Amino acid sequence: MSTLPHDVHVFGVVGSPRKRGNTSDLVEAVLKGARSAGAETHKLYIKDLKINPCHACDYCRTQGKCFHVDDMVKVFENMTQSKVWVLGTPVYWWGPTAQVKAMIDRWYGCVDALKELGNRKVILTIPFADATEKTAEHTVGMLKESLDFLGKEISDVILAPSVDKPGELRKNQDILQKAFEAGKRAVMS
């Protein structure tokens, strides 16, 4: 029996353009861990959403909302309602995917609201083809700095090196178990 309050939600974002690839598998492993601890989970695939790039027009600063009418509202609503965020992106040219970068750039329009949410735990899930973890350092660094600016706590960083082809991560049960445990731990602590 779960001792968790009914409002423990975990929100997963899959930032890969591949819907059934390694990033999705890694995010899903974290969400399974969270569900095993009694949390409710929700996952969005950025590739299924329409998120326009920031135009740096400052409409959001003068009008209190972004001039874009798109699916960023869904992302923000899920971030607001969730105690734990799972951000998944493969490494593309030493950084996050364009889809993830567009989402993060749009945080500018709701930065004050995101800061006011208070603490949220964040789990980063980052698969990449190269065998060396150094390949992910810029992606991890950018995400950590962005989340630190928002006052959010990174509870785990799950790196999955040496995975390139879709489904390749499924062969590495050690990393999937590490992701599962990270999801469970984030909910329980």
CSV table of C-alpha atoms in Angstrom, one decimal:
chain,number,residue,atom,x,y,z
A,1,MET,CA,0.0,0.0,0.0
A,2,SER,CA,1.4,3.4,-1.0
A,3,THR,CA,1.9,6.0,1.7
A,4,LEU,CA,2.2,8.8,-0.9
A,5,PRO,CA,-0.3,11.6,-1.2
A,6,HIS,CA,-2.6,11.4,-4.2
A,7,ASP,CA,-1.0,14.4,-5.8
A,8,VAL,CA,2.4,12.9,-6.6
A,9,HIS,CA,2.7,13.3,-10.4
A,10,VAL,CA,5.7,12.5,-12.5
A,11,PHE,CA,5.9,14.2,-15.9
A,12,GLY,CA,8.2,12.7,-18.6
A,13,VAL,CA,9.3,14.5,-21.8
A,14,VAL,CA,10.7,12.5,-24.7
A,15,GLY,CA,12.8,15.0,-26.7
A,16,SER,CA,13.9,12.6,-29.4
A,17,PRO,CA,12.5,12.8,-33.0
A,18,ARG,CA,12.4,9.0,-32.8
A,19,LYS,CA,9.2,8.0,-31.0
A,20,ARG,CA,10.2,4.5,-30.2
A,21,GLY,CA,13.9,4.9,-29.6
A,22,ASN,CA,16.4,4.8,-26.8
A,23,THR,CA,15.3,8.1,-25.2
A,24,SER,CA,11.7,6.9,-25.0
A,25,ASP,CA,12.8,3.6,-23.4
A,26,LEU,CA,15.0,5.5,-20.9
A,27,VAL,CA,12.2,7.9,-19.9
A,28,GLU,CA,9.7,5.0,-19.7
A,29,ALA,CA,12.1,3.1,-17.3
A,30,VAL,CA,12.1,6.1,-15.0
A,31,LEU,CA,8.3,6.4,-15.2
A,32,LYS,CA,7.9,2.7,-14.4
A,33,GLY,CA,10.0,3.2,-11.3
A,34,ALA,CA,7.8,6.1,-10.2
A,35,ARG,CA,4.7,4.1,-10.8
A,36,SER,CA,6.1,1.3,-8.7
A,37,ALA,CA,6.3,3.8,-5.8
A,38,GLY,CA,2.7,4.8,-6.3
A,39,ALA,CA,3.0,7.9,-8.4
A,40,GLU,CA,0.8,8.9,-11.3
A,41,THR,CA,2.8,9.5,-14.5
A,42,HIS,CA,2.3,11.2,-17.8
A,43,LYS,CA,4.6,11.3,-20.8
A,44,LEU,CA,4.6,13.7,-23.8
A,45,TYR,CA,6.6,13.2,-27.0
A,46,ILE,CA,7.8,16.6,-28.2
A,47,LYS,CA,7.7,15.4,-31.8
A,48,ASP,CA,3.9,15.1,-31.5
A,49,LEU,CA,3.6,18.7,-30.3
A,50,LYS,CA,3.7,22.0,-32.1
A,51,ILE,CA,6.1,24.1,-30.2
A,52,ASN,CA,7.2,27.2,-32.1
A,53,PRO,CA,10.6,28.7,-31.5
A,54,CYS,CA,10.9,31.8,-29.3
A,55,HIS,CA,10.9,35.0,-31.4
A,56,ALA,CA,12.6,37.1,-28.7
A,57,CYS,CA,9.8,39.7,-29.1
A,58,ASP,CA,9.1,40.0,-25.3
A,59,TYR,CA,5.4,39.8,-25.9
A,60,CYS,CA,5.3,37.5,-22.9
A,61,ARG,CA,6.9,40.1,-20.7
A,62,THR,CA,4.6,42.9,-21.7
A,63,GLN,CA,1.3,40.9,-22.1
A,64,GLY,CA,1.8,38.1,-19.5
A,65,LYS,CA,1.6,35.3,-22.1
A,66,CYS,CA,3.4,34.2,-25.2
A,67,PHE,CA,2.0,35.4,-28.5
A,68,HIS,CA,2.4,31.8,-29.9
A,69,VAL,CA,-0.8,29.7,-29.6
A,70,ASP,CA,0.7,26.2,-29.6
A,71,ASP,CA,1.2,23.1,-27.5
A,72,MET,CA,3.7,24.7,-25.1
A,73,VAL,CA,0.6,25.2,-22.9
A,74,LYS,CA,0.4,21.4,-22.5
A,75,VAL,CA,4.0,21.2,-21.5
A,76,PHE,CA,3.7,24.0,-19.0
A,77,GLU,CA,0.5,22.6,-17.5
A,78,ASN,CA,2.2,19.2,-16.9
A,79,MET,CA,5.2,20.9,-15.4
A,80,THR,CA,3.0,22.8,-13.0
A,81,GLN,CA,1.0,19.8,-11.9
A,82,SER,CA,4.0,17.5,-11.4
A,83,LYS,CA,6.4,17.1,-8.5
A,84,VAL,CA,9.0,15.3,-10.6
A,85,TRP,CA,10.1,16.0,-14.2
A,86,VAL,CA,11.9,13.5,-16.4
A,87,LEU,CA,13.6,15.2,-19.3
A,88,GLY,CA,14.9,13.0,-22.0
A,89,THR,CA,17.0,14.0,-25.0
A,90,PRO,CA,19.7,12.2,-27.0
A,91,VAL,CA,22.9,14.1,-27.7
A,92,TYR,CA,22.9,15.7,-31.1
A,93,TRP,CA,26.1,17.5,-31.9
A,94,TRP,CA,27.1,17.8,-28.3
A,95,GLY,CA,23.8,19.3,-27.2
A,96,PRO,CA,20.1,18.5,-26.8
A,97,THR,CA,17.8,18.0,-29.8
A,98,ALA,CA,16.3,21.0,-31.5
A,99,GLN,CA,12.9,19.9,-30.1
A,100,VAL,CA,14.2,20.1,-26.5
A,101,LYS,CA,16.0,23.4,-27.1
A,102,ALA,CA,12.8,24.9,-28.5
A,103,MET,CA,10.9,23.9,-25.4
A,104,ILE,CA,13.6,25.2,-23.1
A,105,ASP,CA,13.8,28.5,-25.0
A,106,ARG,CA,10.1,28.9,-24.5
A,107,TRP,CA,10.6,28.6,-20.7
A,108,TYR,CA,11.6,32.3,-21.0
A,109,GLY,CA,8.0,33.3,-21.3
A,110,CYS,CA,7.0,31.5,-18.1
A,111,VAL,CA,10.3,31.8,-16.1
A,112,ASP,CA,8.7,33.6,-13.2
A,113,ALA,CA,5.8,31.1,-12.9
A,114,LEU,CA,8.3,28.2,-13.1
A,115,LYS,CA,10.4,29.7,-10.4
A,116,GLU,CA,7.3,30.2,-8.2
A,117,LEU,CA,6.5,26.5,-8.4
A,118,GLY,CA,9.0,25.9,-5.8
A,119,ASN,CA,11.2,22.8,-5.7
A,120,ARG,CA,10.7,20.1,-8.3
A,121,LYS,CA,13.0,17.1,-8.7
A,122,VAL,CA,14.3,16.6,-12.1
A,123,ILE,CA,15.8,13.4,-13.6
A,124,LEU,CA,17.8,13.8,-16.8
A,125,THR,CA,17.9,10.9,-19.2
A,126,ILE,CA,20.4,11.1,-22.0
A,127,PRO,CA,21.3,8.4,-24.4
A,128,PHE,CA,24.0,8.9,-27.1
A,129,ALA,CA,26.0,6.9,-29.6
A,130,ASP,CA,29.5,7.7,-28.5
A,131,ALA,CA,31.2,5.4,-25.9
A,132,THR,CA,32.6,8.2,-23.8
A,133,GLU,CA,30.4,10.1,-21.3
A,134,LYS,CA,32.3,13.3,-22.0
A,135,THR,CA,30.2,13.5,-25.2
A,136,ALA,CA,27.2,14.4,-23.0
A,137,GLU,CA,28.8,17.0,-20.8
A,138,HIS,CA,27.5,20.0,-22.8
A,139,THR,CA,24.0,18.7,-22.9
A,140,VAL,CA,24.1,17.9,-19.1
A,141,GLY,CA,25.7,21.3,-18.4
A,142,MET,CA,23.1,23.3,-20.3
A,143,LEU,CA,20.2,21.4,-18.7
A,144,LYS,CA,21.7,21.7,-15.2
A,145,GLU,CA,22.3,25.5,-15.6
A,146,SER,CA,18.8,26.1,-16.9
A,147,LEU,CA,17.2,24.1,-14.1
A,148,ASP,CA,19.5,25.7,-11.5
A,149,PHE,CA,18.3,29.1,-12.7
A,150,LEU,CA,14.7,28.0,-12.2
A,151,GLY,CA,15.6,26.7,-8.7
A,152,LYS,CA,14.9,23.0,-9.5
A,153,GLU,CA,16.8,20.1,-8.0
A,154,ILE,CA,18.5,17.5,-10.3
A,155,SER,CA,18.0,14.3,-8.4
A,156,ASP,CA,19.6,12.0,-11.0
A,157,VAL,CA,21.4,12.1,-14.3
A,158,ILE,CA,21.1,8.8,-16.2
A,159,LEU,CA,23.6,8.6,-19.1
A,160,ALA,CA,23.3,5.8,-21.6
A,161,PRO,CA,26.5,5.8,-23.8
A,162,SER,CA,27.0,3.5,-26.9
A,163,VAL,CA,23.4,3.4,-28.0
A,164,ASP,CA,22.7,4.5,-31.5
A,165,LYS,CA,20.1,2.4,-33.2
A,166,PRO,CA,16.5,2.4,-32.0
A,167,GLY,CA,15.9,-0.2,-29.3
A,168,GLU,CA,19.6,-0.8,-28.6
A,169,LEU,CA,19.3,0.4,-25.0
A,170,ARG,CA,16.9,-2.6,-24.3
A,171,LYS,CA,20.0,-4.8,-24.3
A,172,ASN,CA,21.5,-2.9,-21.3
A,173,GLN,CA,19.4,-3.9,-18.3
A,174,ASP,CA,21.9,-2.2,-15.9
A,175,ILE,CA,21.1,1.3,-17.3
A,176,LEU,CA,17.4,0.6,-17.5
A,177,GLN,CA,17.4,-0.7,-13.8
A,178,LYS,CA,19.3,2.5,-12.8
A,179,ALA,CA,16.6,4.6,-14.5
A,180,PHE,CA,13.9,2.6,-12.8
A,181,GLU,CA,15.5,3.1,-9.4
A,182,ALA,CA,15.9,6.8,-10.0
A,183,GLY,CA,12.2,7.2,-10.7
A,184,LYS,CA,11.3,5.2,-7.6
A,185,ARG,CA,13.8,7.1,-5.4
A,186,ALA,CA,12.5,10.5,-6.7
A,187,VAL,CA,9.0,9.7,-5.6
A,188,MET,CA,10.0,8.2,-2.2
A,189,SER,CA,12.3,10.9,-1.0
